[in-house]
Coordinates of C-alpha atoms in Angstrom, one line a residue:
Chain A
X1 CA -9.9 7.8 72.3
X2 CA -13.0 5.5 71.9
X3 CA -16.2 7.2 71.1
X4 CA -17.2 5.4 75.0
X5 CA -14.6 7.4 76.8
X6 CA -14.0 10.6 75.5
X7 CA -15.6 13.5 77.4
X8 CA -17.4 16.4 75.7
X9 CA -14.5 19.0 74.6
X10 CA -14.8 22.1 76.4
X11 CA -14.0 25.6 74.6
X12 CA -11.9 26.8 77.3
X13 CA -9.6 23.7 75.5
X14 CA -9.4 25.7 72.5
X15 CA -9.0 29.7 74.2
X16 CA -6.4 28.2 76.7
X17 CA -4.1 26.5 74.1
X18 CA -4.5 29.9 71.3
X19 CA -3.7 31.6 75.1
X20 CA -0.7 29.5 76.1
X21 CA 0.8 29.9 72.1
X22 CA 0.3 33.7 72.5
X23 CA 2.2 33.6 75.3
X24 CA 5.5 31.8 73.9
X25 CA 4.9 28.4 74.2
X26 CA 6.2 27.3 70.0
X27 CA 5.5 23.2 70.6
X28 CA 3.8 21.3 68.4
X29 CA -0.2 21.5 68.6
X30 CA -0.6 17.8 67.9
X31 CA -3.0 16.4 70.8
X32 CA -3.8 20.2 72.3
X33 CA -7.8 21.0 72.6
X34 CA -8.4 17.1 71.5
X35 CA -11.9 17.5 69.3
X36 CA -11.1 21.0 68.4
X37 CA -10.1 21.5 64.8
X38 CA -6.6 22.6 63.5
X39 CA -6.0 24.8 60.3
X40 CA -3.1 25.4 58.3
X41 CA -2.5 29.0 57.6
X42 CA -1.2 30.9 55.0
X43 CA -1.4 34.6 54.4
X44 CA -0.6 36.2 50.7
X45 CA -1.1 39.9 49.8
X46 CA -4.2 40.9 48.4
X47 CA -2.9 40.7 45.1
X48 CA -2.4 37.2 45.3
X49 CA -5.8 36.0 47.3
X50 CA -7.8 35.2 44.1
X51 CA -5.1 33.0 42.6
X52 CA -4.8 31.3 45.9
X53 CA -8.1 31.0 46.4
X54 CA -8.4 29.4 43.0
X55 CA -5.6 27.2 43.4
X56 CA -7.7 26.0 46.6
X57 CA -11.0 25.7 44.5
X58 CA -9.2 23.5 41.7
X59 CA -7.2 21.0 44.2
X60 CA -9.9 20.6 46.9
X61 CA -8.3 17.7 48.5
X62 CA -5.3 19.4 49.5
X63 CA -6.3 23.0 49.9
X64 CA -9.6 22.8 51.7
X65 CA -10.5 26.3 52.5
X66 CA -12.0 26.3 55.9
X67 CA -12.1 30.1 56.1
X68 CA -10.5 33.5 54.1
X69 CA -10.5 36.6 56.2
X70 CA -11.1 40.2 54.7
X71 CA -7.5 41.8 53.6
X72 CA -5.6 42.9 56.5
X73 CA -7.9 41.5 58.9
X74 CA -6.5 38.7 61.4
X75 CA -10.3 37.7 63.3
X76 CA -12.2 34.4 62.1
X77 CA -15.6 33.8 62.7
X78 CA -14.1 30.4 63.4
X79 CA -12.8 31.3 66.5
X80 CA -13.9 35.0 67.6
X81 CA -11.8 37.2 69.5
X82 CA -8.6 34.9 68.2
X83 CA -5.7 37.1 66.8
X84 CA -4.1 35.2 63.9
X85 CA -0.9 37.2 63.6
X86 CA -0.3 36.1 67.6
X87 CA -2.2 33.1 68.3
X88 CA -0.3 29.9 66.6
X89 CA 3.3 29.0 68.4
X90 CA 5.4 29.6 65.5
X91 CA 5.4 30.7 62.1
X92 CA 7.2 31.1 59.1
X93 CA 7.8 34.6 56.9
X94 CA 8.8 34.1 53.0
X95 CA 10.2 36.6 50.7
X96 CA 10.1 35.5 46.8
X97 CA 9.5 32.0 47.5
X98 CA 12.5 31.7 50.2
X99 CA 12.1 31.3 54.4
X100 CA 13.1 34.7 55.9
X101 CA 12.2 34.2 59.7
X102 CA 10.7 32.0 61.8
X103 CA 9.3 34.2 64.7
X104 CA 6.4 33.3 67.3
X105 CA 3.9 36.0 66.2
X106 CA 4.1 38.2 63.2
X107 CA 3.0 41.8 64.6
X108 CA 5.8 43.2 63.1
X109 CA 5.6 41.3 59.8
X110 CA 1.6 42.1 59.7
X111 CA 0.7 44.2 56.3
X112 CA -2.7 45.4 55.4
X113 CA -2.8 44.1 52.2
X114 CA -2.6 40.7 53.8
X115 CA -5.2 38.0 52.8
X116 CA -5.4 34.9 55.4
X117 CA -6.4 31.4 54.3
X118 CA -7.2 28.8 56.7
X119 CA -6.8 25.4 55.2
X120 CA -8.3 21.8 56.7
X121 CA -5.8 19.9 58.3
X122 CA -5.8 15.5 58.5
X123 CA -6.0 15.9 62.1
X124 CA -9.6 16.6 61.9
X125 CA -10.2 13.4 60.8
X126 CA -7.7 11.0 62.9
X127 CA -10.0 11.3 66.4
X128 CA -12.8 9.1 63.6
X129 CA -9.5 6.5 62.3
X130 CA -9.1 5.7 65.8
X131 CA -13.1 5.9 66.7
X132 CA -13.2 3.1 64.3
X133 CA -10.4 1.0 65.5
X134 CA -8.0 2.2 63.2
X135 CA -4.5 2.2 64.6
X136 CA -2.6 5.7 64.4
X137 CA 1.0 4.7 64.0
X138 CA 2.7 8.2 64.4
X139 CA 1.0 8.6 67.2
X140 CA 1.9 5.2 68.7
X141 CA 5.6 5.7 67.6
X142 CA 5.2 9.3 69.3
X143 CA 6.0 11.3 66.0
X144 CA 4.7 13.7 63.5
X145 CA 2.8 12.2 60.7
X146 CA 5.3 12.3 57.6
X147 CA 4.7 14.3 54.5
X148 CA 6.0 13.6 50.7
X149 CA 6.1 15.8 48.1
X150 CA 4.8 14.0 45.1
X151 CA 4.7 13.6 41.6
X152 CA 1.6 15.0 41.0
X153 CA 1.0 19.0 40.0
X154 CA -1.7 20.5 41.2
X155 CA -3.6 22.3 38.6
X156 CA -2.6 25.9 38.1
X157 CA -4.1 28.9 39.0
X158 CA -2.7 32.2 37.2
X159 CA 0.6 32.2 39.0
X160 CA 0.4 29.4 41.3
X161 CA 1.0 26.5 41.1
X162 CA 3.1 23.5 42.6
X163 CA 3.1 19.8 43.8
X164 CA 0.5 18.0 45.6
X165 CA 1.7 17.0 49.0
X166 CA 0.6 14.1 50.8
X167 CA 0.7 12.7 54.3
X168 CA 0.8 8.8 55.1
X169 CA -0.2 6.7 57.7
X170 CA -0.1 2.5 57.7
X171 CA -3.2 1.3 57.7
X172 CA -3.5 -2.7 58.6
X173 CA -5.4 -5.1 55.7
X174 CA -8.3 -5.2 57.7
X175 CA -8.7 -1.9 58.4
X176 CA -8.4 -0.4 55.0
X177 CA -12.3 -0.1 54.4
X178 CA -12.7 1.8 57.9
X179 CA -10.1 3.9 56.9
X180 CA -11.5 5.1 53.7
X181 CA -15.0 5.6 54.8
X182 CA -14.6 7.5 57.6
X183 CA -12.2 10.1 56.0
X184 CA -14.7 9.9 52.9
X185 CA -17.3 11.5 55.0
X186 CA -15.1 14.3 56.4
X187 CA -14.2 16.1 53.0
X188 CA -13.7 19.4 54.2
X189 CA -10.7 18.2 55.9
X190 CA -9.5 16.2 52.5
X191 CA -12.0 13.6 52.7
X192 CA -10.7 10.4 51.1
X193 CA -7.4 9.0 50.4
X194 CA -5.6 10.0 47.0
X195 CA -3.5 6.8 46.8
X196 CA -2.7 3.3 48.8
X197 CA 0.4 0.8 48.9
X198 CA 2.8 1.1 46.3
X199 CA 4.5 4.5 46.8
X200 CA 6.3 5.1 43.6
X201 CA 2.5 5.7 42.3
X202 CA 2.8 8.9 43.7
X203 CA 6.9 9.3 42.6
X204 CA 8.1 8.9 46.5
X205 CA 11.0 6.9 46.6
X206 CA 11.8 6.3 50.0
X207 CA 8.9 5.7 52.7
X208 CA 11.6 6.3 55.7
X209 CA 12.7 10.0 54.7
X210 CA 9.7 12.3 54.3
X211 CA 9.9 15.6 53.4
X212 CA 8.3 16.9 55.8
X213 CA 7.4 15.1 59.7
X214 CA 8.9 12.2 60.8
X215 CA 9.3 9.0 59.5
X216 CA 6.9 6.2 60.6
X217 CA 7.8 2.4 60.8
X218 CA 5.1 0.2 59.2
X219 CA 4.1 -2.8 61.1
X220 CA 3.9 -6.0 58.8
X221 CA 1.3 -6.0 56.6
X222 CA 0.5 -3.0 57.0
X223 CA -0.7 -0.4 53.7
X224 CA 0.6 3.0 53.1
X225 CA -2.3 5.1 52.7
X226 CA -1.4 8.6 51.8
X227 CA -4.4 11.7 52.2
X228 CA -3.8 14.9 50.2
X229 CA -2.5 17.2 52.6
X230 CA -2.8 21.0 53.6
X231 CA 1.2 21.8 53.6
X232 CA 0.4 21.5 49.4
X233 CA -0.6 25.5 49.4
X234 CA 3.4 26.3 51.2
X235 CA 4.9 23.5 48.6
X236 CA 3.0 26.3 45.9
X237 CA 4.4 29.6 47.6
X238 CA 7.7 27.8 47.5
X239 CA 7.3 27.0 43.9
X240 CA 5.6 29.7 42.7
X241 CA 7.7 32.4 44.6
X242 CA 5.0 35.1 45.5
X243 CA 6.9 38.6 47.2
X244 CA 5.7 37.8 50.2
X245 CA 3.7 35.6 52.7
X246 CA 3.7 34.0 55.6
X247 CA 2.4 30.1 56.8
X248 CA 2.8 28.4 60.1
X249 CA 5.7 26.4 61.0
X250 CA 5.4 22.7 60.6
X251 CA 3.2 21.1 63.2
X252 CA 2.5 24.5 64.5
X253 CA -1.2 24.8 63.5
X254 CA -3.9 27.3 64.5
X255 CA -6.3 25.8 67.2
X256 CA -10.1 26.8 66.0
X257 CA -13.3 26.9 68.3
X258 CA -15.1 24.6 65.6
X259 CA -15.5 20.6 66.6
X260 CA -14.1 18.3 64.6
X261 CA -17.2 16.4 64.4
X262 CA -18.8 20.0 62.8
X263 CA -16.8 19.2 59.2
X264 CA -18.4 15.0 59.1
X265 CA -21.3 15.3 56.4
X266 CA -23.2 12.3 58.6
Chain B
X1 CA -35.6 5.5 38.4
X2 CA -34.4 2.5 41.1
X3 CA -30.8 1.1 40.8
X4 CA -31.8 -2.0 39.4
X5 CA -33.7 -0.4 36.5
X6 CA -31.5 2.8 35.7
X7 CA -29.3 2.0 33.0
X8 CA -25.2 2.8 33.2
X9 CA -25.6 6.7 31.6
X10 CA -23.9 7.0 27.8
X11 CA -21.8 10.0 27.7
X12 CA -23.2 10.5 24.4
X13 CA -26.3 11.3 26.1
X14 CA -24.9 14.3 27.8
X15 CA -22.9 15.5 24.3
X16 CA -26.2 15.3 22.5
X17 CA -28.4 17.3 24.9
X18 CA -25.6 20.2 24.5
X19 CA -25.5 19.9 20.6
X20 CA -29.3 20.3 20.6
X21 CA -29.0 23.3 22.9
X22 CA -26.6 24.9 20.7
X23 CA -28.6 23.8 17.8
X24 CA -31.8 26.2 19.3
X25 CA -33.2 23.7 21.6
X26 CA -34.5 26.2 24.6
X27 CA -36.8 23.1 26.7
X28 CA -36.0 22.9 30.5
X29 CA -33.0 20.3 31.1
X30 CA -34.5 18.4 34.1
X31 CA -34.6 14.9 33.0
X32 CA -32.1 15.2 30.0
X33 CA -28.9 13.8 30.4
X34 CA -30.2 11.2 33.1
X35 CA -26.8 10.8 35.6
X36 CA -25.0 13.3 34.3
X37 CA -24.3 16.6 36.3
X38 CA -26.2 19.7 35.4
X39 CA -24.6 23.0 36.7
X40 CA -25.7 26.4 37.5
X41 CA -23.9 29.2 35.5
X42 CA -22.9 32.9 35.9
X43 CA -20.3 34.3 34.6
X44 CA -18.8 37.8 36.1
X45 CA -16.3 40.1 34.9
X46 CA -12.6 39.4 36.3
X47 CA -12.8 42.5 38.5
X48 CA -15.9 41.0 40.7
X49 CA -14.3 37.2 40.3
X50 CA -12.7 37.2 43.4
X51 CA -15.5 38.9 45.0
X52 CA -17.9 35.6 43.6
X53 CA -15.5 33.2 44.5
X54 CA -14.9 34.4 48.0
X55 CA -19.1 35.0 48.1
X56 CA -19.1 31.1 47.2
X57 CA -16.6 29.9 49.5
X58 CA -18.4 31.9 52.4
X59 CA -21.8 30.2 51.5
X60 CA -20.6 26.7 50.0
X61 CA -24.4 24.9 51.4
X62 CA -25.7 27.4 48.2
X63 CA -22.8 28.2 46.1
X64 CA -21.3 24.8 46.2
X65 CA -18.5 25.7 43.1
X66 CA -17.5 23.0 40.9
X67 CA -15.7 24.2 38.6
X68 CA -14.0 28.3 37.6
X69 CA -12.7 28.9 34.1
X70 CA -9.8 31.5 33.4
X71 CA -11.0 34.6 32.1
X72 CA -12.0 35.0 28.7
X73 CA -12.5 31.0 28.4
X74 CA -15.6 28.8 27.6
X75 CA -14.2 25.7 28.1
X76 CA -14.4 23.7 31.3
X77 CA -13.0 20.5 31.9
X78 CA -16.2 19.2 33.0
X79 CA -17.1 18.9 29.4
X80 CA -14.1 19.2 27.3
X81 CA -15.0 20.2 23.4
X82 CA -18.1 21.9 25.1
X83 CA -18.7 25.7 24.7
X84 CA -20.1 27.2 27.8
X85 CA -21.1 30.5 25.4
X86 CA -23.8 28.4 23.3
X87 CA -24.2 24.7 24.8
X88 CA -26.7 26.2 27.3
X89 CA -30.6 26.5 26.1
X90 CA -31.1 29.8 27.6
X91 CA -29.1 32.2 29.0
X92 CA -29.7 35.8 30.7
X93 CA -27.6 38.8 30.4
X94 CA -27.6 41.1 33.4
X95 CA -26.7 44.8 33.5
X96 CA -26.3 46.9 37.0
X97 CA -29.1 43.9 38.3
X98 CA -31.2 44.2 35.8
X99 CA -32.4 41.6 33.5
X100 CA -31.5 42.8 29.6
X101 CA -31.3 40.0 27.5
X102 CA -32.8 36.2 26.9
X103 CA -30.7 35.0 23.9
X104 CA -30.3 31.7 23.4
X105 CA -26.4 31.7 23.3
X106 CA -24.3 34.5 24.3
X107 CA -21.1 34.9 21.5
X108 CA -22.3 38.4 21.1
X109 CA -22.8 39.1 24.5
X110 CA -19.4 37.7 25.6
X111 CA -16.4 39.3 27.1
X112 CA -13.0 38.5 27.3
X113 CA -12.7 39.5 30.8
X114 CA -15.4 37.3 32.0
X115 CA -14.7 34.5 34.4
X116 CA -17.8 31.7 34.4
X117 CA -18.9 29.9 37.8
X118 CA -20.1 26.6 37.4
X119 CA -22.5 26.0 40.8
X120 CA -23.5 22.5 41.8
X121 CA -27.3 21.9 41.7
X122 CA -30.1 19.6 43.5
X123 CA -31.1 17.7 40.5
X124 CA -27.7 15.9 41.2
X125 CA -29.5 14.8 44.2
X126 CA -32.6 13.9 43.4
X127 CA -31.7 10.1 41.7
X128 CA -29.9 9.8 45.0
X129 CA -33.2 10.2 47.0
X130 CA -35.3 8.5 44.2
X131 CA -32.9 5.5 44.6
X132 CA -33.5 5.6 48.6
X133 CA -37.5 5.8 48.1
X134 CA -38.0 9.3 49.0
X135 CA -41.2 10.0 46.3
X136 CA -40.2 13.4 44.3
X137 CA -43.7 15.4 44.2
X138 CA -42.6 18.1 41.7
X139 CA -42.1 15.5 39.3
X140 CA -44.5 13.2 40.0
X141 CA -46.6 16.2 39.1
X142 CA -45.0 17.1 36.3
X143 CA -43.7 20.4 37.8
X144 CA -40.3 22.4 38.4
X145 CA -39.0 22.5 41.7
X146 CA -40.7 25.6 43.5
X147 CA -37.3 28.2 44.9
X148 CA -37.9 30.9 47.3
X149 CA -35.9 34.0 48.8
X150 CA -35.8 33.5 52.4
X151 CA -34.8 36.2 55.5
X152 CA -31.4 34.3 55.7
X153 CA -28.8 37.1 54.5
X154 CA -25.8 35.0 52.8
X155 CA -22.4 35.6 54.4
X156 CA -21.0 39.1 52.3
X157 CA -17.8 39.2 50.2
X158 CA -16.6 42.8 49.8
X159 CA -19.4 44.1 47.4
X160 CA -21.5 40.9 46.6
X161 CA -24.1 40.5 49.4
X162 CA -27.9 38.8 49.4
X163 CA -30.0 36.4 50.8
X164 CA -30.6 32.2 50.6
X165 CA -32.6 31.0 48.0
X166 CA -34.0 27.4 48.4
X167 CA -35.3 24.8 47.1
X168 CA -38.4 22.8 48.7
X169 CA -39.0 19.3 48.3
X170 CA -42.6 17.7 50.5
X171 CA -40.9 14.5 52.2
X172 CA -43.1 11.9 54.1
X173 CA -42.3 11.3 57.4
X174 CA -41.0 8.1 57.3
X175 CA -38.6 9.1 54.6
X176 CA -37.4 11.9 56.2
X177 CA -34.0 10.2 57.6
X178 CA -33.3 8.9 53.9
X179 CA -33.3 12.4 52.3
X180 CA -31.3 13.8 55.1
X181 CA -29.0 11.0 54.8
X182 CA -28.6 11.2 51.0
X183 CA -28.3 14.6 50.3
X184 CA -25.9 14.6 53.3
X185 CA -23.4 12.5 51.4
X186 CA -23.3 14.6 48.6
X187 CA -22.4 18.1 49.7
X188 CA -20.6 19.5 46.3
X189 CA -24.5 19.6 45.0
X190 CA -25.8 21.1 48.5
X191 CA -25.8 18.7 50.9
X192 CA -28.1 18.3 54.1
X193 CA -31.2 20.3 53.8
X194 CA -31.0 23.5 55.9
X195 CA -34.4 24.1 57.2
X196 CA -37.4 21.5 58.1
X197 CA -40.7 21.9 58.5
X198 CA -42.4 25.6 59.2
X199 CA -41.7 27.8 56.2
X200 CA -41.9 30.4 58.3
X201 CA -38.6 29.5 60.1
X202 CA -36.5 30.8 56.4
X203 CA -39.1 34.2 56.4
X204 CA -41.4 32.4 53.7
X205 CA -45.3 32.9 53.7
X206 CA -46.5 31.1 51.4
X207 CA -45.2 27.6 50.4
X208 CA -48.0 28.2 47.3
X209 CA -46.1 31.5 45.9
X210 CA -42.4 30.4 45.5
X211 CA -40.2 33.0 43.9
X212 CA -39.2 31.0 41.4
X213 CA -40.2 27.6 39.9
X214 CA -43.7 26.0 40.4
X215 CA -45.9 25.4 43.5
X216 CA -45.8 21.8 43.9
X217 CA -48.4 20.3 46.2
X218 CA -47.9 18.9 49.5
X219 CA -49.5 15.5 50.3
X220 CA -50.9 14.6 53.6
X221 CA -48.2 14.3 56.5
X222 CA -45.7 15.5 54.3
X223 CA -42.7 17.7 55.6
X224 CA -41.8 20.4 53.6
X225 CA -37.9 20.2 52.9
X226 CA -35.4 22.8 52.0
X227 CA -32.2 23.0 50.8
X228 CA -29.8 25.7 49.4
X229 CA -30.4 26.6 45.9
X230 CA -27.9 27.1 43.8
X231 CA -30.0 30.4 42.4
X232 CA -28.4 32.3 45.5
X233 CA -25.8 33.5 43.2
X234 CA -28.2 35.0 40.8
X235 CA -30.2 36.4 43.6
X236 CA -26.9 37.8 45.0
X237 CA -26.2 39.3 41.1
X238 CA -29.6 41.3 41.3
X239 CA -29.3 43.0 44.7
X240 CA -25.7 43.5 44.1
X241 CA -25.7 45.1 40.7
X242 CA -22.6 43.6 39.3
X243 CA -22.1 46.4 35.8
X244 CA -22.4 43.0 34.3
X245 CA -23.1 39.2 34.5
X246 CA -24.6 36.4 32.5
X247 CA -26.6 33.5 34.2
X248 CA -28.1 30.5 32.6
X249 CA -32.2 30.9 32.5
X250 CA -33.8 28.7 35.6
X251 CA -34.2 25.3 34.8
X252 CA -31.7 25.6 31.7
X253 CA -28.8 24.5 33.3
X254 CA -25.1 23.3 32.0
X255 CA -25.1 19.6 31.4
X256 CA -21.8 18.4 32.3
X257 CA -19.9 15.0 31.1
X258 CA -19.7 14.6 35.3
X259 CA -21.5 11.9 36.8
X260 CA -23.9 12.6 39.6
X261 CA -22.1 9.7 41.4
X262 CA -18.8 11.8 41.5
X263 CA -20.6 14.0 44.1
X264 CA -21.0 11.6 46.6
X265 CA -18.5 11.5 49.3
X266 CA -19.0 7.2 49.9

């Protein structure tokens, strides 16, 4: 995953994966169309999109908004000819705050008045951790980078509001420095960490059981660093109970044509 | 203006520039303040807010938005105690895109229904680029920044539409790299520049004749360098004929209790 050895991305990366997820494959996109950037989704009736896009313009580090379609519209200039309600492997429906379904495209779920957010997503960042010799532990340990609800509201927004989430990942002593700067310069994809070591800073208890992912050993030594993280605008639906809307399933991200070297400011 | 000589910035500083404002002060705010963050402003009634915000999140290289109050307020957390209806110098009232009003504050122009943008500017910049020796020729000449309409049509939201406006700075060559690099690391107040070199490349004629703000003269060598101007907004306002919108007057911006520093990403 040096800078040395990885070859130039190729779009067809990106079209096959959104193809392969249209098609019925529901695994996780971790490590699919490496160097193509994943989003988090989440779609709220029109009534709803200013709040949420305020919520997003207020807690930037979570919710960076990488695109908002047109109500009832499921293209993205980020990746043309993609069909959102088909193209990620799984998603999730809510109804007043609560899960209602988890089906593999939402045709039938689809409303006009349907406003879709696509939020940056940590991955975009972790191919320039590892570019600058920063171990990714999850990915060594072959799991899911675990999330924690913290402690921390977000600011409001009309009728939204909620927690900020957080992902961690270890981060050795002497790697700390590499680890800040190079997510500093990607703040589209929130940028900088929000907090590191101590994890009752943020009011997480326990490390080992995460509230969302998998948990993650820490080798010795190593520093919890914890990035704001794009599952925050679900933890708001859940708290803030809107009729309707509908988010991908955990891990389940939608694959964009854009590179993930497009969202680095240098 | 070099880091060694700049002093650390008094918040007072930035609390007495907006008490003489409100006091009747209508003089240009570049160079008042020094370090603190000046803003654009336009405020929009709630019925075209999502339109603005959506318009700003589609175009964030010239409607980079820092901060959105709720409807009916003039406070912003930028500058607690500060009232965005009268702490400006000058303010213009728009009706249906035209120009109707210059008043100095806007109590009896206000709305309760009006939801205020605050929109990052270049000044925040510019002590960035002064720090990294790129020379600033508008002020060494003792001019405001010259702004111009370019062919570049923004990215629409619903009924708010129009085209970049930018700003120009002349860069030598040899400092070319700095003010990429510098402005690159802040993008809430712009970021990189989006055109160098042949103003006829954004649709402009003549670099002598900008749209708004002063000609500033080019030396030998130099490269004329443009960014996205916060002024888009305003520009969208008047071929988009909101019923009704207040701006701040150019070059009478919001001086915030931010620090430019905030703005950088490292």
């Amino acid at each position: 995953m040096s800078r040395e050895t990885r070859t130039t991305p190729s779009i067809r990366s990106a079209k096959k994966a959104r193809a392969a997820f249209r098609a019925g494959d529901t695994s996780p996109t971790a490590g699919r169309a490496e160097g193509f950037t994943q989003a988090n989704l989440i779609s709220v009736p029109a009534d709803w999109a200013y709040e949420m896009l305020l919520f997003c313009q207020r807690n930037p580090k979570p919710c960076p908004v990488l695109d908002v379609t047109d109500a009832g519209s499921w293209g993205t200039p980020l990746a043309p000819g993609a069909d959102l309600r088909t193209d990620l492997p799984l998603y999730r429906v809510w109804e007043h705050g609560e899960l209602t379904a988890e089906p593999t495209d939402v045709v039938d779920h689809w409303r006009d008045d349907l406003v879709t957010f696509l939020i940056g997503c940590s991955f975009t960042f972790e191919w320039a951790l590892a570019d600058a010799g920063v171990p990714l532990r999850h990915i060594e340990q072959g799991r899911n980078v675990p999330m924690y609800v913290t402690d921390r509201p977000c600011r409001p927004a009309g009728r939204l509001h909620g927690p900020m989430v957080v992902s961690m990942r270890p981060v050795p002593p002497g790697r700390l420095a590499d680890a800040i700067r190079e997510s500093s310069l990607m703040p589209a994809v929130h940028g900088s960490p929000v907090h590191c070591g101590d994890p009752g800073g943020l009011g997480i208890e326990h490390l080992g059981r995460p509230d969302f992912g998998d948990a993650v050993a820490l080798e010795p030594d190593d520093i919890p660093v914890f990035w704001a993280c794009g599952v925050t605008p679900q933890a708001a639906v859940m708290a803030s109970r809107p009729p309707f809307a509908i988010t991908h399933a955990p891990g389940r991200m939608f694959v964009t044509d854009a590179r993930d070297e497009q969202y680095r400011v240098v």
